[in-house]
Amino acid sequence: MAACGDTRDTVGGSQETAIDSVAESSSEESDSSENQTDADGTEDSGQGGAPEGSGTIVVTGMDAAGEPIEVTVPYKPERVVVLDLANLDILDNLGLGGCVVGAPTITLPYLQSYNDELPIVGSVKTPDLEAVMACEPDLILMGGRMAEYMDSLGEIAPVLRLTTVSDEGLVEAIRANAQTVGAIFGETEHVDELLAQYDAQIAALAEFAQGKTCVLGMSTSGSFNLLGNDGRCSLIVNEIGFDNIGVDAAAAGSDSGRSGGHGSRDEGNEEESSGRSGSGEGSEGEGSSESGNDASGSAGVTPTHGNEVSFEAIVALNPDYIFVMDRDSAISATGAQLAQEIMENEMVMKTDAYRNGNLVILENPGIWYLAEGGITSLGIMLSDLEKALLD
């Protein structure tokens, strides 16, 4: 790992063009004042700048209930424990991986070196509080999961919780989070550039999606759950532009209609893999709502894992495309039935989507399920869609 604050290539090396641009300016960034944020970056991120000579900065995060809250954190912290993969991805892309002193169990290859080089501080569902404390962090960075641990973690170090809850969609949520993280380190200059590399991909996919209907779903435990426009895989609807005609059925457990945003991404209790640190085999939690618990029954929010529907309902909807994220593969569930096996049944075969070869099993479910909200992960998700739709 590079020294904290030094720019380095991403672990996975999948965003070479954008990271090269970051690397070219690293010498200038490292010469900047240790106690002053980049003026343009602070303005873009909406965060309060750190006064000259100050050791802290005020930024906006989420509290345990999913409400925005101002948080005072160290400016340019040197020891950061990261408890979720999306924010680790962001730090990695900003060249700040050298500041990370502890990370959760990682099953995604492009971030694996952090487990190879650093202490493991639990899973993405459950932190190991003793391991976190042993890292002696200046800052603890977490995502939507683990809301119930915020108080305990706060006794160790300041906690900043960043989620992808946004009415403006996933991409803008990533941008906001990256601007916030960048503001803490005075490294906001390249956030827009890092995301701009995907503009052409999104535009091409959006052109393809015009006038096409779909259903979004998650295969889990042998069943198929419909997803709405405010949770997992909603990139396909909100940014790419498919018409999700299953949205009402997906919200069947909700008290009211759609929120239209990206609001159920505030993960509460998720496990990244069966048998991993902090959980028993197959014991993944169900949280994704702003309260940190399952969102079913919450007005305007799709339940965390969608709503299970019959395959007859899919036939009745008869979408142009069926997109499926294989949750069991994402968490390495032992003995689980694969999404392809679940979906290739005589009922689904009656749909126009299947007849026209438009049953899309997302190639990298671990990314969609565990790292949605990162910069590199966004590129992988878009590549999954390109391969399925444009190749």
CSV table of C-alpha atoms in Angstrom, one decimal, residues 111-380:
chain,number,residue,atom,x,y,z
A,111,LEU,CA,-10.3,-5.4,-4.0
A,112,GLN,CA,-8.8,-8.6,-2.7
A,113,SER,CA,-5.3,-7.2,-2.0
A,114,TYR,CA,-6.8,-5.2,0.9
A,115,ASN,CA,-7.5,-8.5,2.7
A,116,ASP,CA,-4.0,-9.7,1.7
A,117,GLU,CA,-2.3,-6.8,3.3
A,118,LEU,CA,-4.5,-5.5,6.1
A,119,PRO,CA,-6.4,-6.9,9.2
A,120,ILE,CA,-9.9,-8.2,8.6
A,121,VAL,CA,-12.3,-6.3,10.8
A,122,GLY,CA,-15.4,-8.5,10.4
A,123,SER,CA,-17.8,-9.1,7.5
A,124,VAL,CA,-19.9,-6.6,5.6
A,125,LYS,CA,-22.8,-7.5,7.9
A,126,THR,CA,-21.1,-7.6,11.3
A,127,PRO,CA,-18.0,-5.8,12.5
A,128,ASP,CA,-15.4,-7.3,14.8
A,129,LEU,CA,-15.3,-4.5,17.3
A,130,GLU,CA,-12.1,-5.7,18.9
A,131,ALA,CA,-10.4,-5.9,15.6
A,132,VAL,CA,-11.6,-2.4,14.7
A,133,MET,CA,-10.3,-1.1,18.0
A,134,ALA,CA,-6.9,-2.8,17.5
A,135,CYS,CA,-6.5,-0.9,14.2
A,136,GLU,CA,-6.6,2.4,16.2
A,137,PRO,CA,-8.5,4.3,13.5
A,138,ASP,CA,-8.9,8.0,13.2
A,139,LEU,CA,-12.1,7.5,11.1
A,140,ILE,CA,-14.5,4.6,10.5
A,141,LEU,CA,-16.2,4.6,7.1
A,142,MET,CA,-19.3,2.5,6.6
A,143,GLY,CA,-22.1,2.0,4.2
A,144,GLY,CA,-25.8,1.2,4.6
A,145,ARG,CA,-25.3,-2.0,6.4
A,146,MET,CA,-24.5,-2.3,10.2
A,147,ALA,CA,-26.6,0.7,11.2
A,148,GLU,CA,-27.2,-1.0,14.6
A,149,TYR,CA,-23.5,-0.9,15.3
A,150,MET,CA,-23.0,2.9,14.9
A,151,ASP,CA,-23.1,3.7,18.6
A,152,SER,CA,-20.6,1.0,19.5
A,153,LEU,CA,-18.3,1.9,16.6
A,154,GLY,CA,-18.6,5.6,17.6
A,155,GLU,CA,-17.0,4.8,20.9
A,156,ILE,CA,-13.8,3.8,19.0
A,157,ALA,CA,-13.6,6.6,16.5
A,158,PRO,CA,-15.7,9.1,14.5
A,159,VAL,CA,-18.1,7.2,12.2
A,160,LEU,CA,-19.2,8.4,8.8
A,161,ARG,CA,-22.0,6.4,7.2
A,162,LEU,CA,-22.4,6.9,3.4
A,163,THR,CA,-25.2,5.2,1.5
A,164,THR,CA,-26.6,5.2,-2.0
A,165,VAL,CA,-30.0,6.6,-0.9
A,166,SER,CA,-30.8,9.2,-3.5
A,167,ASP,CA,-33.8,10.4,-5.5
A,168,GLU,CA,-31.3,11.2,-8.3
A,169,GLY,CA,-30.2,7.6,-9.0
A,170,LEU,CA,-27.2,5.5,-8.3
A,171,VAL,CA,-24.6,7.4,-10.4
A,172,GLU,CA,-25.3,10.7,-8.6
A,173,ALA,CA,-25.3,8.9,-5.2
A,174,ILE,CA,-21.8,7.6,-6.1
A,175,ARG,CA,-20.7,11.1,-7.1
A,176,ALA,CA,-22.0,12.6,-3.9
A,177,ASN,CA,-20.2,10.0,-1.7
A,178,ALA,CA,-17.0,10.3,-3.6
A,179,GLN,CA,-17.1,14.1,-3.3
A,180,THR,CA,-17.6,13.6,0.5
A,181,VAL,CA,-14.8,11.2,0.9
A,182,GLY,CA,-12.6,13.4,-1.3
A,183,ALA,CA,-13.4,16.5,0.7
A,184,ILE,CA,-12.1,14.7,3.8
A,185,PHE,CA,-8.8,14.2,2.2
A,186,GLY,CA,-8.7,17.3,0.0
A,187,GLU,CA,-8.9,15.0,-3.1
A,188,THR,CA,-12.1,16.0,-5.0
A,189,GLU,CA,-10.6,17.2,-8.3
A,190,HIS,CA,-10.9,13.9,-10.2
A,191,VAL,CA,-14.3,12.6,-9.0
A,192,ASP,CA,-16.3,13.9,-12.0
A,193,GLU,CA,-13.5,12.6,-14.3
A,194,LEU,CA,-13.7,9.2,-12.8
A,195,LEU,CA,-17.4,9.0,-13.4
A,196,ALA,CA,-17.4,10.7,-16.8
A,197,GLN,CA,-15.5,7.7,-18.2
A,198,TYR,CA,-18.9,5.9,-18.1
A,199,ASP,CA,-21.0,8.6,-19.9
A,200,ALA,CA,-20.7,7.0,-23.3
A,201,GLN,CA,-21.6,3.5,-22.0
A,202,ILE,CA,-24.6,4.8,-20.2
A,203,ALA,CA,-25.7,6.8,-23.3
A,204,ALA,CA,-25.4,3.8,-25.6
A,205,LEU,CA,-27.3,1.6,-23.2
A,206,ALA,CA,-30.0,4.3,-22.7
A,207,GLU,CA,-30.4,4.5,-26.5
A,208,PHE,CA,-30.9,0.7,-26.7
A,209,ALA,CA,-33.4,0.7,-23.8
A,210,GLN,CA,-35.8,3.3,-25.3
A,211,GLY,CA,-39.3,1.9,-25.6
A,212,LYS,CA,-38.4,-1.5,-24.0
A,213,THR,CA,-40.1,-3.0,-21.0
A,214,CYS,CA,-38.5,-5.2,-18.3
A,215,VAL,CA,-38.8,-6.8,-15.0
A,216,LEU,CA,-36.0,-6.7,-12.4
A,217,GLY,CA,-35.6,-9.6,-10.1
A,218,MET,CA,-33.5,-11.5,-7.6
A,219,SER,CA,-33.2,-15.2,-7.5
A,220,THR,CA,-32.9,-16.5,-4.0
A,221,SER,CA,-33.5,-19.8,-2.2
A,222,GLY,CA,-35.1,-21.2,-5.3
A,223,SER,CA,-37.6,-18.4,-5.8
A,224,PHE,CA,-37.8,-15.2,-7.9
A,225,ASN,CA,-38.4,-11.9,-6.2
A,226,LEU,CA,-39.4,-8.8,-8.2
A,227,LEU,CA,-37.4,-5.6,-7.5
A,228,GLY,CA,-38.7,-2.0,-7.8
A,229,ASN,CA,-37.1,1.2,-9.0
A,230,ASP,CA,-35.6,2.2,-5.7
A,231,GLY,CA,-33.3,-0.6,-4.8
A,232,ARG,CA,-30.9,-3.2,-6.2
A,233,CYS,CA,-30.4,-3.2,-10.0
A,234,SER,CA,-32.4,0.1,-10.3
A,235,LEU,CA,-29.5,1.4,-12.5
A,236,ILE,CA,-31.2,-0.5,-15.3
A,237,VAL,CA,-34.3,1.6,-14.9
A,238,ASN,CA,-33.2,5.0,-13.5
A,239,GLU,CA,-30.1,5.6,-15.5
A,240,ILE,CA,-30.4,3.2,-18.5
A,241,GLY,CA,-34.2,3.8,-19.0
A,242,PHE,CA,-35.9,0.4,-19.2
A,243,ASP,CA,-39.6,0.6,-18.2
A,244,ASN,CA,-39.9,-1.7,-15.2
A,245,ILE,CA,-43.5,-3.0,-15.6
A,246,GLY,CA,-43.1,-5.1,-12.4
A,247,VAL,CA,-42.7,-2.2,-10.2
A,248,ASP,CA,-46.2,-2.4,-8.6
A,249,ALA,CA,-45.9,-6.1,-7.9
A,250,ALA,CA,-42.4,-5.4,-6.4
A,251,ALA,CA,-43.9,-2.9,-4.0
A,252,ALA,CA,-46.8,-5.2,-2.9
A,253,GLY,CA,-45.4,-5.2,0.6
A,254,SER,CA,-45.4,-1.5,0.8
A,255,ASP,CA,-48.1,0.7,2.1
A,256,SER,CA,-48.1,3.1,-0.8
A,257,GLY,CA,-46.7,3.8,-4.3
A,258,ARG,CA,-43.3,4.3,-5.7
A,259,SER,CA,-40.8,6.9,-4.4
A,260,GLY,CA,-39.1,6.9,-7.8
A,261,GLY,CA,-35.7,7.3,-6.2
A,262,HIS,CA,-32.9,5.0,-5.1
A,263,GLY,CA,-34.2,4.9,-1.6
A,264,SER,CA,-34.0,1.3,-0.4
A,265,ARG,CA,-30.3,1.0,-0.8
A,266,ASP,CA,-29.7,1.9,2.9
A,267,GLU,CA,-28.6,-1.6,3.8
A,268,GLY,CA,-29.1,-2.8,7.3
A,269,ASN,CA,-28.0,-6.4,7.8
A,270,GLU,CA,-26.2,-8.0,4.9
A,271,GLU,CA,-23.7,-10.8,4.8
A,272,GLU,CA,-21.3,-11.1,1.9
A,273,SER,CA,-20.8,-14.8,2.1
A,274,SER,CA,-21.9,-17.8,3.9
A,275,GLY,CA,-19.5,-19.0,6.6
A,276,ARG,CA,-17.6,-15.8,6.7
A,277,SER,CA,-16.4,-13.9,9.7
A,278,GLY,CA,-19.2,-12.6,11.9
A,279,SER,CA,-22.0,-14.9,10.8
A,280,GLY,CA,-23.0,-18.5,10.4
A,281,GLU,CA,-23.5,-20.3,7.1
A,282,GLY,CA,-26.4,-19.0,5.1
A,283,SER,CA,-27.3,-16.5,7.8
A,284,GLU,CA,-27.5,-13.4,5.7
A,285,GLY,CA,-29.6,-10.6,7.2
A,286,GLU,CA,-32.4,-8.9,5.5
A,287,GLY,CA,-31.7,-5.2,6.0
A,288,SER,CA,-31.9,-2.5,3.3
A,289,SER,CA,-34.3,0.2,4.5
A,290,GLU,CA,-33.4,3.5,6.0
A,291,SER,CA,-34.1,2.2,9.4
A,292,GLY,CA,-31.5,-0.5,8.9
A,293,ASN,CA,-34.1,-3.3,8.9
A,294,ASP,CA,-36.2,-4.9,6.2
A,295,ALA,CA,-38.2,-2.3,4.3
A,296,SER,CA,-41.3,-4.3,3.7
A,297,GLY,CA,-44.3,-2.3,5.0
A,298,SER,CA,-42.5,1.0,4.7
A,299,ALA,CA,-44.4,3.5,2.6
A,300,GLY,CA,-42.9,4.0,-0.9
A,301,VAL,CA,-40.0,1.6,-0.5
A,302,THR,CA,-39.6,-1.8,-2.1
A,303,PRO,CA,-38.7,-4.5,0.4
A,304,THR,CA,-35.0,-5.2,0.6
A,305,HIS,CA,-35.1,-8.4,-1.4
A,306,GLY,CA,-38.2,-7.5,-3.4
A,307,ASN,CA,-41.4,-9.5,-3.3
A,308,GLU,CA,-41.6,-13.1,-4.3
A,309,VAL,CA,-44.0,-13.7,-7.2
A,310,SER,CA,-45.2,-16.7,-9.1
A,311,PHE,CA,-43.9,-17.4,-12.5
A,312,GLU,CA,-47.5,-17.0,-13.7
A,313,ALA,CA,-47.3,-13.4,-12.7
A,314,ILE,CA,-44.2,-13.0,-14.9
A,315,VAL,CA,-46.0,-14.6,-17.8
A,316,ALA,CA,-48.9,-12.1,-17.3
A,317,LEU,CA,-46.5,-9.1,-17.3
A,318,ASN,CA,-44.8,-10.5,-20.4
A,319,PRO,CA,-41.8,-8.0,-20.5
A,320,ASP,CA,-39.4,-7.5,-23.3
A,321,TYR,CA,-36.5,-8.3,-21.0
A,322,ILE,CA,-36.1,-10.1,-17.7
A,323,PHE,CA,-33.0,-9.1,-15.6
A,324,VAL,CA,-32.0,-11.5,-12.8
A,325,MET,CA,-29.4,-11.0,-10.1
A,326,ASP,CA,-28.4,-14.3,-8.5
A,327,ARG,CA,-28.2,-13.5,-4.8
A,328,ASP,CA,-27.2,-17.0,-3.8
A,329,SER,CA,-24.2,-16.9,-6.1
A,330,ALA,CA,-23.3,-13.4,-4.8
A,331,ILE,CA,-23.0,-14.7,-1.2
A,332,SER,CA,-21.6,-18.1,-2.2
A,333,ALA,CA,-24.6,-19.9,-0.6
A,334,THR,CA,-23.8,-23.6,-0.2
A,335,GLY,CA,-25.8,-25.9,-2.4
A,336,ALA,CA,-28.0,-23.2,-3.8
A,337,GLN,CA,-29.9,-23.5,-7.1
A,338,LEU,CA,-28.4,-21.3,-9.8
A,339,ALA,CA,-30.5,-18.5,-11.3
A,340,GLN,CA,-30.4,-20.1,-14.7
A,341,GLU,CA,-31.9,-23.3,-13.4
A,342,ILE,CA,-34.6,-21.3,-11.5
A,343,MET,CA,-35.6,-19.2,-14.4
A,344,GLU,CA,-35.5,-21.7,-17.3
A,345,ASN,CA,-38.9,-23.3,-16.5
A,346,GLU,CA,-41.9,-23.9,-18.6
A,347,MET,CA,-43.7,-20.8,-17.4
A,348,VAL,CA,-40.9,-18.3,-18.1
A,349,MET,CA,-40.3,-20.0,-21.4
A,350,LYS,CA,-43.8,-18.7,-22.5
A,351,THR,CA,-42.7,-15.0,-22.2
A,352,ASP,CA,-41.6,-12.9,-25.1
A,353,ALA,CA,-38.4,-12.1,-23.2
A,354,TYR,CA,-37.3,-15.8,-23.1
A,355,ARG,CA,-38.5,-16.5,-26.7
A,356,ASN,CA,-36.4,-13.6,-28.0
A,357,GLY,CA,-33.3,-14.6,-26.0
A,358,ASN,CA,-33.8,-11.7,-23.5
A,359,LEU,CA,-33.5,-13.5,-20.2
A,360,VAL,CA,-30.5,-11.7,-18.8
A,361,ILE,CA,-28.7,-13.3,-15.8
A,362,LEU,CA,-26.3,-10.6,-14.6
A,363,GLU,CA,-22.7,-11.9,-15.0
A,364,ASN,CA,-21.2,-10.5,-11.8
A,365,PRO,CA,-23.9,-10.8,-9.1
A,366,GLY,CA,-21.4,-10.2,-6.3
A,367,ILE,CA,-20.8,-6.7,-7.6
A,368,TRP,CA,-24.4,-5.9,-8.0
A,369,TYR,CA,-25.3,-7.3,-4.5
A,370,LEU,CA,-22.3,-6.3,-2.4
A,371,ALA,CA,-20.4,-3.4,-4.1
A,372,GLU,CA,-23.1,-1.4,-5.8
A,373,GLY,CA,-22.1,2.2,-5.0
A,374,GLY,CA,-18.4,2.0,-6.0
A,375,ILE,CA,-16.7,3.5,-9.0
A,376,THR,CA,-15.0,0.4,-10.4
A,377,SER,CA,-18.1,-1.6,-9.5
A,378,LEU,CA,-20.2,0.8,-11.6
A,379,GLY,CA,-18.0,0.1,-14.6
A,380,ILE,CA,-18.4,-3.7,-14.1
